[in-house]
Every structure is written in structure tokens, then in C-alpha cells.
Amino acid sequence: MSDERIELDDDEIVDEDWYGRDLTGARFSRVRFLEVDLTEAVITGATFDECTFRGVALSSATITDSAFTTCTFRRTSFSMARMTRCKLLGSTFDACRFDSLVVEGGDWSFVGLPEADLRRASFSDARMRQADLAGAKAAAPVVARYALDSPASA
């Protein structure tokens, strides 16, 4: 593990093996992650702004106090990942895997999760104001733990 913090703007990372990588404090802006293996990565206090994740494996990653603002996730695997107090404002998800994803706290407001299969995911204390869940599949106990407040109650 390196103490060097990564900062990238307007870049592309393609077909890289970042298995188990420590991305603590990393900052990415408008970076495209294409077919990148971030399995078991440790992502703490990192920021991703307007990034694209396509074919990325975030399986078993531990993601804490990180922000993914206005990011696009396509065919990304979050299987067995844990996200604690993360902000995903305005991010969109298409054809992603959420098997055994655990989300604790954080702000998922304005996210797009249409048609997402969330039946094996667990969300607790996560704010999802005006989230697009059209056609999403979720188990009743999971949905009950969303904070789906409307603008009038915010």
C-alpha cells in the first residue's frame, strides 16, 4: 500500500488490475474507468466527480465516506461490497449487479436505479430523495429502510 494519493482529471483507465488497491483520499474528475478490477479495494474519503464506470468490478470493496457525484455506472458489479456514509448524488446505474451489497447511511438522492435488481442488497439509513426506482426489484424489508422523503418534507 502506498501513501501516495491519486489525483486524476479528464483521463481514462482501461483494463487495469487494481485488485485490493487502497484509494484513500483519491480524487477523480471526469475519469473513465473501463473494465477495471477494483475487487476488495479500500476506498475511504475519495471523491469521484462525473466519472464513468463501465464493466468495473467493485466486488467486496469497502467504500467509506466517499462521494460519487453525477457518475455513470454501467455493467458494474457491487456484489458483496460495503458502502458506509457515501454520497452518490445524481449518479445513474444501468445493468449493474448488487448481490449482497450493504449500504449503511449516506445520500443516494437523485440517483437513477431503473430496473435495478436490489432484492439481495441491504440499505439502512440511506437517503434516497427523488431516486428513480422505476421498475426496480427490491425485497420489502429493504425498501422499508430507505429514506424516500419528498421535497415537501425535506
PDB file of C-alpha atoms in Angstrom:
ATOM      1  CA  MET A   1       0.000   0.000   0.000  1.00  0.00           C
ATOM      2  CA  SER A   2       1.288   3.423  -0.939  1.00  0.00           C
ATOM      3  CA  ASP A   3       0.904   6.705   0.916  1.00  0.00           C
ATOM      4  CA  GLU A   4       0.740   8.494  -2.444  1.00  0.00           C
ATOM      5  CA  ARG A   5      -2.724   9.907  -3.167  1.00  0.00           C
ATOM      6  CA  ILE A   6      -4.072   9.663  -6.665  1.00  0.00           C
ATOM      7  CA  GLU A   7      -5.491  12.757  -8.378  1.00  0.00           C
ATOM      8  CA  LEU A   8      -6.689  12.449 -11.961  1.00  0.00           C
ATOM      9  CA  ASP A   9      -8.702  14.742 -14.231  1.00  0.00           C
ATOM     10  CA  ASP A  10     -10.066  14.025 -17.714  1.00  0.00           C
ATOM     11  CA  ASP A  11      -8.327  10.665 -18.010  1.00  0.00           C
ATOM     12  CA  GLU A  12      -9.130   7.076 -18.935  1.00  0.00           C
ATOM     13  CA  ILE A  13      -8.164   3.909 -17.090  1.00  0.00           C
ATOM     14  CA  VAL A  14      -8.640   0.819 -19.247  1.00  0.00           C
ATOM     15  CA  ASP A  15      -8.342  -2.878 -18.398  1.00  0.00           C
ATOM     16  CA  GLU A  16      -6.302  -2.312 -15.230  1.00  0.00           C
ATOM     17  CA  ASP A  17      -5.926  -4.715 -12.303  1.00  0.00           C
ATOM     18  CA  TRP A  18      -6.380  -2.618  -9.155  1.00  0.00           C
ATOM     19  CA  TYR A  19      -7.334  -5.594  -7.001  1.00  0.00           C
ATOM     20  CA  GLY A  20      -7.167  -4.671  -3.310  1.00  0.00           C
ATOM     21  CA  ARG A  21      -5.894  -1.179  -4.068  1.00  0.00           C
ATOM     22  CA  ASP A  22      -6.031   1.482  -1.354  1.00  0.00           C
ATOM     23  CA  LEU A  23      -7.652   4.600  -2.810  1.00  0.00           C
ATOM     24  CA  THR A  24      -7.841   6.533   0.468  1.00  0.00           C
ATOM     25  CA  GLY A  25      -8.194  10.249  -0.234  1.00  0.00           C
ATOM     26  CA  ALA A  26      -8.055   9.770  -4.019  1.00  0.00           C
ATOM     27  CA  ARG A  27      -9.681  12.370  -6.265  1.00  0.00           C
ATOM     28  CA  PHE A  28     -11.003  11.641  -9.754  1.00  0.00           C
ATOM     29  CA  SER A  29     -12.799  14.105 -12.014  1.00  0.00           C
ATOM     30  CA  ARG A  30     -14.277  13.114 -15.386  1.00  0.00           C
ATOM     31  CA  VAL A  31     -12.255   9.868 -15.416  1.00  0.00           C
ATOM     32  CA  ARG A  32     -13.485   6.861 -17.396  1.00  0.00           C
ATOM     33  CA  PHE A  33     -12.892   3.501 -15.683  1.00  0.00           C
ATOM     34  CA  LEU A  34     -13.305   0.803 -18.335  1.00  0.00           C
ATOM     35  CA  GLU A  35     -13.055  -2.904 -17.430  1.00  0.00           C
ATOM     36  CA  VAL A  36     -11.087  -2.130 -14.235  1.00  0.00           C
ATOM     37  CA  ASP A  37     -10.819  -4.694 -11.412  1.00  0.00           C
ATOM     38  CA  LEU A  38     -11.310  -2.919  -8.084  1.00  0.00           C
ATOM     39  CA  THR A  39     -12.275  -6.092  -6.220  1.00  0.00           C
ATOM     40  CA  GLU A  40     -11.549  -5.766  -2.488  1.00  0.00           C
ATOM     41  CA  ALA A  41     -10.394  -2.165  -2.942  1.00  0.00           C
ATOM     42  CA  VAL A  42     -10.356   0.093   0.109  1.00  0.00           C
ATOM     43  CA  ILE A  43     -11.899   3.437  -0.838  1.00  0.00           C
ATOM     44  CA  THR A  44     -12.055   5.915   2.060  1.00  0.00           C
ATOM     45  CA  GLY A  45     -12.619   9.662   1.777  1.00  0.00           C
ATOM     46  CA  ALA A  46     -12.284   9.526  -2.002  1.00  0.00           C
ATOM     47  CA  THR A  47     -14.143  11.723  -4.499  1.00  0.00           C
ATOM     48  CA  PHE A  48     -15.329  10.750  -7.957  1.00  0.00           C
ATOM     49  CA  ASP A  49     -16.945  13.595  -9.881  1.00  0.00           C
ATOM     50  CA  GLU A  50     -18.646  12.966 -13.238  1.00  0.00           C
ATOM     51  CA  CYS A  51     -16.785   9.665 -13.666  1.00  0.00           C
ATOM     52  CA  THR A  52     -17.848   6.718 -15.803  1.00  0.00           C
ATOM     53  CA  PHE A  53     -17.548   3.119 -14.597  1.00  0.00           C
ATOM     54  CA  ARG A  54     -18.135   0.542 -17.346  1.00  0.00           C
ATOM     55  CA  GLY A  55     -17.535  -3.163 -16.759  1.00  0.00           C
ATOM     56  CA  VAL A  56     -15.879  -2.397 -13.413  1.00  0.00           C
ATOM     57  CA  ALA A  57     -15.649  -4.905 -10.552  1.00  0.00           C
ATOM     58  CA  LEU A  58     -16.180  -3.272  -7.157  1.00  0.00           C
ATOM     59  CA  SER A  59     -16.981  -6.654  -5.647  1.00  0.00           C
ATOM     60  CA  SER A  60     -16.124  -6.986  -1.954  1.00  0.00           C
ATOM     61  CA  ALA A  61     -14.836  -3.391  -1.923  1.00  0.00           C
ATOM     62  CA  THR A  62     -15.012  -1.406   1.309  1.00  0.00           C
ATOM     63  CA  ILE A  63     -16.139   2.122   0.466  1.00  0.00           C
ATOM     64  CA  THR A  64     -16.406   4.625   3.321  1.00  0.00           C
ATOM     65  CA  ASP A  65     -17.122   8.368   3.480  1.00  0.00           C
ATOM     66  CA  SER A  66     -16.624   8.700  -0.276  1.00  0.00           C
ATOM     67  CA  ALA A  67     -18.516  10.716  -2.896  1.00  0.00           C
ATOM     68  CA  PHE A  68     -19.590   9.618  -6.378  1.00  0.00           C
ATOM     69  CA  THR A  69     -21.360  12.696  -7.737  1.00  0.00           C
ATOM     70  CA  THR A  70     -23.050  12.577 -11.121  1.00  0.00           C
ATOM     71  CA  CYS A  71     -21.259   9.339 -12.023  1.00  0.00           C
ATOM     72  CA  THR A  72     -22.429   6.743 -14.537  1.00  0.00           C
ATOM     73  CA  PHE A  73     -22.204   3.034 -13.671  1.00  0.00           C
ATOM     74  CA  ARG A  74     -22.813   0.514 -16.472  1.00  0.00           C
ATOM     75  CA  ARG A  75     -22.364  -3.249 -16.037  1.00  0.00           C
ATOM     76  CA  THR A  76     -20.554  -2.594 -12.746  1.00  0.00           C
ATOM     77  CA  SER A  77     -20.541  -5.241 -10.014  1.00  0.00           C
ATOM     78  CA  PHE A  78     -21.136  -4.156  -6.420  1.00  0.00           C
ATOM     79  CA  SER A  79     -21.505  -7.769  -5.249  1.00  0.00           C
ATOM     80  CA  MET A  80     -20.617  -8.147  -1.567  1.00  0.00           C
ATOM     81  CA  ALA A  81     -19.366  -4.540  -1.395  1.00  0.00           C
ATOM     82  CA  ARG A  82     -19.961  -2.405   1.703  1.00  0.00           C
ATOM     83  CA  MET A  83     -20.714   1.310   1.330  1.00  0.00           C
ATOM     84  CA  THR A  84     -20.805   3.360   4.536  1.00  0.00           C
ATOM     85  CA  ARG A  85     -21.813   7.056   4.650  1.00  0.00           C
ATOM     86  CA  CYS A  86     -21.240   7.532   0.919  1.00  0.00           C
ATOM     87  CA  LYS A  87     -22.768  10.207  -1.292  1.00  0.00           C
ATOM     88  CA  LEU A  88     -23.945   9.160  -4.759  1.00  0.00           C
ATOM     89  CA  LEU A  89     -25.943  12.268  -5.705  1.00  0.00           C
ATOM     90  CA  GLY A  90     -27.214  12.223  -9.275  1.00  0.00           C
ATOM     91  CA  SER A  91     -25.422   9.017 -10.254  1.00  0.00           C
ATOM     92  CA  THR A  92     -27.030   6.525 -12.648  1.00  0.00           C
ATOM     93  CA  PHE A  93     -26.856   2.732 -12.701  1.00  0.00           C
ATOM     94  CA  ASP A  94     -27.517   0.541 -15.740  1.00  0.00           C
ATOM     95  CA  ALA A  95     -27.273  -3.270 -15.790  1.00  0.00           C
ATOM     96  CA  CYS A  96     -25.282  -3.335 -12.529  1.00  0.00           C
ATOM     97  CA  ARG A  97     -25.073  -6.209 -10.027  1.00  0.00           C
ATOM     98  CA  PHE A  98     -25.982  -5.505  -6.406  1.00  0.00           C
ATOM     99  CA  ASP A  99     -25.868  -9.044  -4.912  1.00  0.00           C
ATOM    100  CA  SER A 100     -25.209  -8.783  -1.159  1.00  0.00           C
ATOM    101  CA  LEU A 101     -24.365  -5.065  -1.372  1.00  0.00           C
ATOM    102  CA  VAL A 102     -24.594  -3.461   2.077  1.00  0.00           C
ATOM    103  CA  VAL A 103     -25.314   0.282   2.233  1.00  0.00           C
ATOM    104  CA  GLU A 104     -25.242   1.999   5.622  1.00  0.00           C
ATOM    105  CA  GLY A 105     -26.141   5.681   5.737  1.00  0.00           C
ATOM    106  CA  GLY A 106     -25.196   8.129   3.042  1.00  0.00           C
ATOM    107  CA  ASP A 107     -27.080  10.128   0.452  1.00  0.00           C
ATOM    108  CA  TRP A 108     -28.347   8.425  -2.689  1.00  0.00           C
ATOM    109  CA  SER A 109     -30.669  11.296  -3.658  1.00  0.00           C
ATOM    110  CA  PHE A 110     -31.475  11.834  -7.326  1.00  0.00           C
ATOM    111  CA  VAL A 111     -29.864   8.510  -8.336  1.00  0.00           C
ATOM    112  CA  GLY A 112     -31.179   6.549 -11.293  1.00  0.00           C
ATOM    113  CA  LEU A 113     -31.751   2.875 -10.463  1.00  0.00           C
ATOM    114  CA  PRO A 114     -34.452   1.981 -13.018  1.00  0.00           C
ATOM    115  CA  GLU A 115     -34.955  -1.771 -13.447  1.00  0.00           C
ATOM    116  CA  ALA A 116     -32.230  -2.456 -10.815  1.00  0.00           C
ATOM    117  CA  ASP A 117     -32.427  -5.786  -9.005  1.00  0.00           C
ATOM    118  CA  LEU A 118     -31.963  -4.808  -5.360  1.00  0.00           C
ATOM    119  CA  ARG A 119     -33.563  -7.931  -3.864  1.00  0.00           C
ATOM    120  CA  ARG A 120     -30.272  -9.123  -2.348  1.00  0.00           C
ATOM    121  CA  ALA A 121     -28.991  -5.674  -1.372  1.00  0.00           C
ATOM    122  CA  SER A 122     -29.420  -4.103   2.052  1.00  0.00           C
ATOM    123  CA  PHE A 123     -29.908  -0.364   2.559  1.00  0.00           C
ATOM    124  CA  SER A 124     -30.158   1.154   6.032  1.00  0.00           C
ATOM    125  CA  ASP A 125     -30.446   4.844   6.890  1.00  0.00           C
ATOM    126  CA  ALA A 126     -29.676   5.840   3.298  1.00  0.00           C
ATOM    127  CA  ARG A 127     -31.405   8.944   1.999  1.00  0.00           C
ATOM    128  CA  MET A 128     -32.891   8.434  -1.468  1.00  0.00           C
ATOM    129  CA  ARG A 129     -34.769  11.657  -2.126  1.00  0.00           C
ATOM    130  CA  GLN A 130     -36.284  11.686  -5.613  1.00  0.00           C
ATOM    131  CA  ALA A 131     -34.433   8.499  -6.595  1.00  0.00           C
ATOM    132  CA  ASP A 132     -35.646   6.878  -9.814  1.00  0.00           C
ATOM    133  CA  LEU A 133     -36.605   3.338  -8.814  1.00  0.00           C
ATOM    134  CA  ALA A 134     -38.980   2.748 -11.740  1.00  0.00           C
ATOM    135  CA  GLY A 135     -39.223  -0.983 -12.327  1.00  0.00           C
ATOM    136  CA  ALA A 136     -36.614  -1.763  -9.662  1.00  0.00           C
ATOM    137  CA  LYS A 137     -36.987  -5.043  -7.808  1.00  0.00           C
ATOM    138  CA  ALA A 138     -36.495  -4.886  -4.033  1.00  0.00           C
ATOM    139  CA  ALA A 139     -37.455  -7.014  -1.052  1.00  0.00           C
ATOM    140  CA  ALA A 140     -39.999  -5.295   1.226  1.00  0.00           C
ATOM    141  CA  PRO A 141     -37.638  -5.038   4.243  1.00  0.00           C
ATOM    142  CA  VAL A 142     -35.003  -3.350   2.081  1.00  0.00           C
ATOM    143  CA  VAL A 143     -37.451  -0.776   0.746  1.00  0.00           C
ATOM    144  CA  ALA A 144     -38.731  -0.055   4.255  1.00  0.00           C
ATOM    145  CA  ARG A 145     -35.289   1.155   5.315  1.00  0.00           C
ATOM    146  CA  TYR A 146     -34.926   3.734   2.534  1.00  0.00           C
ATOM    147  CA  ALA A 147     -35.457   7.359   3.461  1.00  0.00           C
ATOM    148  CA  LEU A 148     -37.586   8.310   0.459  1.00  0.00           C
ATOM    149  CA  ASP A 149     -38.588  11.779   1.521  1.00  0.00           C
ATOM    150  CA  SER A 150     -40.247  14.147  -0.879  1.00  0.00           C
ATOM    151  CA  PRO A 151     -39.148  17.752  -1.468  1.00  0.00           C
ATOM    152  CA  ALA A 152     -42.061  18.937   0.688  1.00  0.00           C
ATOM    153  CA  SER A 153     -40.753  17.015   3.700  1.00  0.00           C
ATOM    154  CA  ALA A 154     -37.082  17.817   3.206  1.00  0.00           C
TER     155      ALA A 154
END
